[in-house]
């Protein structure tokens, strides 16, 4: 059966959605196959000297045949490109392209690096429910895309100010009961997706980090910080409790006494203090931060990916079960905390702008 006009148009749309660039040769071929669809100003070929009507009929017939054949070839070629692109990318993003964009979480893939950007600078990149969902989806895609490293960073002066405290507060400034469960479930699911993420996970901490943006760092493989970054987990001030397995990872990373200062007393650390305590891999001067870190990451992304993956698996696998158990336990406590008077007051104070860290 010949490809219809509709098949052809579908194929034209499919080309725009290809996960991988098919290359110039294929693009030229595709372009050539659409030639019969475009108006052609060249004179019609006069092969035999028949009368005008016969020539017209024969030309129409030839053109129809060419159009149908070209359409069919075009549809077949696009179909083969789509299936090979799906096989290599496993239905996810290919290299060197913008793979997912929403307003607040921007995802690009280039040079073997999937970059996930908190992009809500006017709110210091605070994480909304919608962003929780988008981050989880992105991690799912990144775990099977062509990239070697997945990087989180922030737009503007902040890395991320943590959970959006308005997630639970209505427009009229009251606590929304129904959102408490959603907050707990989303937090647990988000943390789970970090625990299970199979590839290298790196944080490029461009500025202050607060709350869950800090606690999650304990689940990253490397953390690079600008010297203007700070690390703050004000859970006690908010009547909340630690999440993202930090009740387990922080004492392990920095020792219980230092973890207490951060998680219980809400002591804010400078980048150098966080480095001294093992939460940060390396601190860079703000003036050279971006250049140095990205140059380095691009070089790391050229390392053989499978070796990295199995090495990460070796480092993490004995911890996974424990981390999931801690995540579950922390979620139970968070759920209780969210109904507490302490937490309710802190959230209402923030909403009425009485409280700031
Ligand atoms: C609710 C329980 C859920 C448990 C789940 C686990 C998650 C836990 C956490 O992440 S706890 C940490 C939560 N984060 C905070 O407590 C930070 C709150 N923000 C602040 O204290 C300050 O905004 C600041 C110190 C981050 C920055 O101060 P400043 O430089 O003076 O800027 P502004 O305060 O004017 O901020 C600009 C703009 O952004 C809004 N904003 C900043 N952070 C948040 C946030 N976390 N949630 C919601 N909104 C935030 C701020 O309100 C301003 O908005 P406005 O311009 O007034 O509309």
PDB file of N, CA and C in Angstrom, residues 160-162 209-218 230-244 246-247 250 254 258-269 279 357:
ATOM      1  N   UNK A 160      19.419  26.627  45.547  1.00  0.00           N
ATOM      2  CA  UNK A 160      18.007  26.285  45.759  1.00  0.00           C
ATOM      3  C   UNK A 160      17.650  26.547  47.224  1.00  0.00           C
ATOM      4  N   UNK A 161      16.497  27.184  47.445  1.00  0.00           N
ATOM      5  CA  UNK A 161      16.106  27.488  48.836  1.00  0.00           C
ATOM      6  C   UNK A 161      15.224  26.390  49.435  1.00  0.00           C
ATOM      7  N   UNK A 162      15.282  25.201  48.843  1.00  0.00           N
ATOM      8  CA  UNK A 162      14.600  24.057  49.440  1.00  0.00           C
ATOM      9  C   UNK A 162      13.143  23.972  49.066  1.00  0.00           C
ATOM     10  N   UNK A 209      22.328  27.090  49.500  1.00  0.00           N
ATOM     11  CA  UNK A 209      21.436  25.928  49.411  1.00  0.00           C
ATOM     12  C   UNK A 209      20.758  25.784  50.767  1.00  0.00           C
ATOM     13  N   UNK A 210      19.462  25.464  50.729  1.00  0.00           N
ATOM     14  CA  UNK A 210      18.693  25.385  51.976  1.00  0.00           C
ATOM     15  C   UNK A 210      17.863  24.092  51.996  1.00  0.00           C
ATOM     16  N   UNK A 211      17.658  23.554  53.203  1.00  0.00           N
ATOM     17  CA  UNK A 211      16.728  22.433  53.410  1.00  0.00           C
ATOM     18  C   UNK A 211      17.040  21.225  52.569  1.00  0.00           C
ATOM     19  N   UNK A 212      16.011  20.776  51.843  1.00  0.00           N
ATOM     20  CA  UNK A 212      16.148  19.520  51.087  1.00  0.00           C
ATOM     21  C   UNK A 212      17.214  19.627  49.987  1.00  0.00           C
ATOM     22  N   UNK A 213      17.514  20.854  49.552  1.00  0.00           N
ATOM     23  CA  UNK A 213      18.583  21.020  48.547  1.00  0.00           C
ATOM     24  C   UNK A 213      19.932  20.685  49.157  1.00  0.00           C
ATOM     25  N   UNK A 214      20.045  20.795  50.473  1.00  0.00           N
ATOM     26  CA  UNK A 214      21.297  20.442  51.166  1.00  0.00           C
ATOM     27  C   UNK A 214      21.298  18.949  51.538  1.00  0.00           C
ATOM     28  N   UNK A 215      20.178  18.504  52.106  1.00  0.00           N
ATOM     29  CA  UNK A 215      20.173  17.118  52.598  1.00  0.00           C
ATOM     30  C   UNK A 215      20.365  16.118  51.461  1.00  0.00           C
ATOM     31  N   UNK A 216      19.816  16.454  50.274  1.00  0.00           N
ATOM     32  CA  UNK A 216      19.985  15.548  49.122  1.00  0.00           C
ATOM     33  C   UNK A 216      21.452  15.377  48.738  1.00  0.00           C
ATOM     34  N   UNK A 217      22.275  16.371  49.068  1.00  0.00           N
ATOM     35  CA  UNK A 217      23.691  16.310  48.665  1.00  0.00           C
ATOM     36  C   UNK A 217      24.392  15.066  49.223  1.00  0.00           C
ATOM     37  N   UNK A 218      23.898  14.563  50.341  1.00  0.00           N
ATOM     38  CA  UNK A 218      24.474  13.341  50.928  1.00  0.00           C
ATOM     39  C   UNK A 218      24.277  12.130  50.033  1.00  0.00           C
ATOM     40  N   UNK A 230      26.387  28.592  50.521  1.00  0.00           N
ATOM     41  CA  UNK A 230      26.246  28.257  51.946  1.00  0.00           C
ATOM     42  C   UNK A 230      25.309  27.051  52.053  1.00  0.00           C
ATOM     43  N   UNK A 231      25.349  26.407  53.207  1.00  0.00           N
ATOM     44  CA  UNK A 231      24.612  25.158  53.374  1.00  0.00           C
ATOM     45  C   UNK A 231      23.829  25.233  54.689  1.00  0.00           C
ATOM     46  N   UNK A 232      22.501  25.219  54.585  1.00  0.00           N
ATOM     47  CA  UNK A 232      21.673  25.534  55.749  1.00  0.00           C
ATOM     48  C   UNK A 232      20.496  24.568  55.830  1.00  0.00           C
ATOM     49  N   UNK A 233      20.357  23.915  56.956  1.00  0.00           N
ATOM     50  CA  UNK A 233      19.226  22.996  57.145  1.00  0.00           C
ATOM     51  C   UNK A 233      18.454  23.394  58.416  1.00  0.00           C
ATOM     52  N   UNK A 234      17.562  24.367  58.295  1.00  0.00           N
ATOM     53  CA  UNK A 234      16.911  24.953  59.478  1.00  0.00           C
ATOM     54  C   UNK A 234      15.675  24.174  59.930  1.00  0.00           C
ATOM     55  N   UNK A 235      15.810  22.861  60.063  1.00  0.00           N
ATOM     56  CA  UNK A 235      14.613  22.064  60.360  1.00  0.00           C
ATOM     57  C   UNK A 235      14.015  22.392  61.720  1.00  0.00           C
ATOM     58  N   UNK A 236      14.877  22.574  62.716  1.00  0.00           N
ATOM     59  CA  UNK A 236      14.330  22.846  64.058  1.00  0.00           C
ATOM     60  C   UNK A 236      13.574  24.176  64.062  1.00  0.00           C
ATOM     61  N   UNK A 237      14.138  25.184  63.382  1.00  0.00           N
ATOM     62  CA  UNK A 237      13.467  26.491  63.309  1.00  0.00           C
ATOM     63  C   UNK A 237      12.092  26.360  62.658  1.00  0.00           C
ATOM     64  N   UNK A 238      11.959  25.382  61.747  1.00  0.00           N
ATOM     65  CA  UNK A 238      10.694  25.205  61.019  1.00  0.00           C
ATOM     66  C   UNK A 238       9.792  24.156  61.666  1.00  0.00           C
ATOM     67  N   UNK A 239      10.208  23.637  62.815  1.00  0.00           N
ATOM     68  CA  UNK A 239       9.424  22.584  63.480  1.00  0.00           C
ATOM     69  C   UNK A 239       9.401  21.309  62.648  1.00  0.00           C
ATOM     70  N   UNK A 240      10.379  21.167  61.776  1.00  0.00           N
ATOM     71  CA  UNK A 240      10.424  19.983  60.909  1.00  0.00           C
ATOM     72  C   UNK A 240      11.547  19.044  61.330  1.00  0.00           C
ATOM     73  N   UNK A 241      11.723  17.989  60.548  1.00  0.00           N
ATOM     74  CA  UNK A 241      12.777  17.015  60.854  1.00  0.00           C
ATOM     75  C   UNK A 241      13.565  16.733  59.572  1.00  0.00           C
ATOM     76  N   UNK A 242      14.780  16.172  59.707  1.00  0.00           N
ATOM     77  CA  UNK A 242      15.630  15.957  58.525  1.00  0.00           C
ATOM     78  C   UNK A 242      15.010  14.967  57.543  1.00  0.00           C
ATOM     79  N   UNK A 243      15.329  15.178  56.261  1.00  0.00           N
ATOM     80  CA  UNK A 243      14.840  14.250  55.228  1.00  0.00           C
ATOM     81  C   UNK A 243      15.996  13.904  54.301  1.00  0.00           C
ATOM     82  N   UNK A 244      15.649  13.217  53.200  1.00  0.00           N
ATOM     83  CA  UNK A 244      16.621  12.813  52.179  1.00  0.00           C
ATOM     84  C   UNK A 244      17.739  11.940  52.760  1.00  0.00           C
ATOM     85  N   UNK A 246      19.312  12.298  55.374  1.00  0.00           N
ATOM     86  CA  UNK A 246      20.402  13.033  56.035  1.00  0.00           C
ATOM     87  C   UNK A 246      20.568  12.620  57.498  1.00  0.00           C
ATOM     88  N   UNK A 247      19.500  12.065  58.117  1.00  0.00           N
ATOM     89  CA  UNK A 247      19.662  11.623  59.511  1.00  0.00           C
ATOM     90  C   UNK A 247      20.667  10.465  59.575  1.00  0.00           C
ATOM     91  N   UNK A 250      24.417  12.299  56.994  1.00  0.00           N
ATOM     92  CA  UNK A 250      25.213  13.394  57.564  1.00  0.00           C
ATOM     93  C   UNK A 250      26.111  12.938  58.721  1.00  0.00           C
ATOM     94  N   UNK A 254      30.064  13.448  58.293  1.00  0.00           N
ATOM     95  CA  UNK A 254      30.797  14.475  59.069  1.00  0.00           C
ATOM     96  C   UNK A 254      30.943  14.145  60.553  1.00  0.00           C
ATOM     97  N   UNK A 258      29.083  17.130  64.406  1.00  0.00           N
ATOM     98  CA  UNK A 258      28.928  18.166  63.369  1.00  0.00           C
ATOM     99  C   UNK A 258      27.545  18.067  62.714  1.00  0.00           C
ATOM    100  N   UNK A 259      27.057  16.818  62.558  1.00  0.00           N
ATOM    101  CA  UNK A 259      25.719  16.641  61.973  1.00  0.00           C
ATOM    102  C   UNK A 259      24.665  17.266  62.886  1.00  0.00           C
ATOM    103  N   UNK A 260      24.874  17.165  64.193  1.00  0.00           N
ATOM    104  CA  UNK A 260      23.932  17.767  65.141  1.00  0.00           C
ATOM    105  C   UNK A 260      23.871  19.279  64.948  1.00  0.00           C
ATOM    106  N   UNK A 261      25.056  19.885  64.784  1.00  0.00           N
ATOM    107  CA  UNK A 261      25.075  21.345  64.607  1.00  0.00           C
ATOM    108  C   UNK A 261      24.247  21.761  63.389  1.00  0.00           C
ATOM    109  N   UNK A 262      24.393  20.978  62.323  1.00  0.00           N
ATOM    110  CA  UNK A 262      23.646  21.329  61.100  1.00  0.00           C
ATOM    111  C   UNK A 262      22.171  20.981  61.219  1.00  0.00           C
ATOM    112  N   UNK A 263      21.909  19.714  61.530  1.00  0.00           N
ATOM    113  CA  UNK A 263      20.523  19.224  61.415  1.00  0.00           C
ATOM    114  C   UNK A 263      19.634  19.621  62.590  1.00  0.00           C
ATOM    115  N   UNK A 264      20.225  19.737  63.770  1.00  0.00           N
ATOM    116  CA  UNK A 264      19.391  20.057  64.943  1.00  0.00           C
ATOM    117  C   UNK A 264      19.455  21.540  65.314  1.00  0.00           C
ATOM    118  N   UNK A 265      20.683  22.104  65.265  1.00  0.00           N
ATOM    119  CA  UNK A 265      20.796  23.522  65.649  1.00  0.00           C
ATOM    120  C   UNK A 265      20.594  24.459  64.457  1.00  0.00           C
ATOM    121  N   UNK A 266      20.600  23.906  63.253  1.00  0.00           N
ATOM    122  CA  UNK A 266      20.410  24.748  62.054  1.00  0.00           C
ATOM    123  C   UNK A 266      21.590  25.664  61.785  1.00  0.00           C
ATOM    124  N   UNK A 267      22.804  25.201  62.137  1.00  0.00           N
ATOM    125  CA  UNK A 267      23.982  26.037  61.870  1.00  0.00           C
ATOM    126  C   UNK A 267      24.243  26.092  60.355  1.00  0.00           C
ATOM    127  N   UNK A 268      24.379  27.342  59.866  1.00  0.00           N
ATOM    128  CA  UNK A 268      24.631  27.507  58.433  1.00  0.00           C
ATOM    129  C   UNK A 268      26.137  27.392  58.163  1.00  0.00           C
ATOM    130  N   UNK A 269      26.527  26.543  57.219  1.00  0.00           N
ATOM    131  CA  UNK A 269      27.947  26.367  56.909  1.00  0.00           C
ATOM    132  C   UNK A 269      28.349  27.152  55.676  1.00  0.00           C
ATOM    133  N   UNK A 279      31.124  17.258  53.179  1.00  0.00           N
ATOM    134  CA  UNK A 279      29.883  17.295  52.406  1.00  0.00           C
ATOM    135  C   UNK A 279      30.146  17.777  50.980  1.00  0.00           C
ATOM    136  N   UNK A 357      14.908  33.122  57.268  1.00  0.00           N
ATOM    137  CA  UNK A 357      16.046  32.464  57.940  1.00  0.00           C
ATOM    138  C   UNK A 357      17.125  33.459  58.318  1.00  0.00           C
TER     139      UNK A 357
END
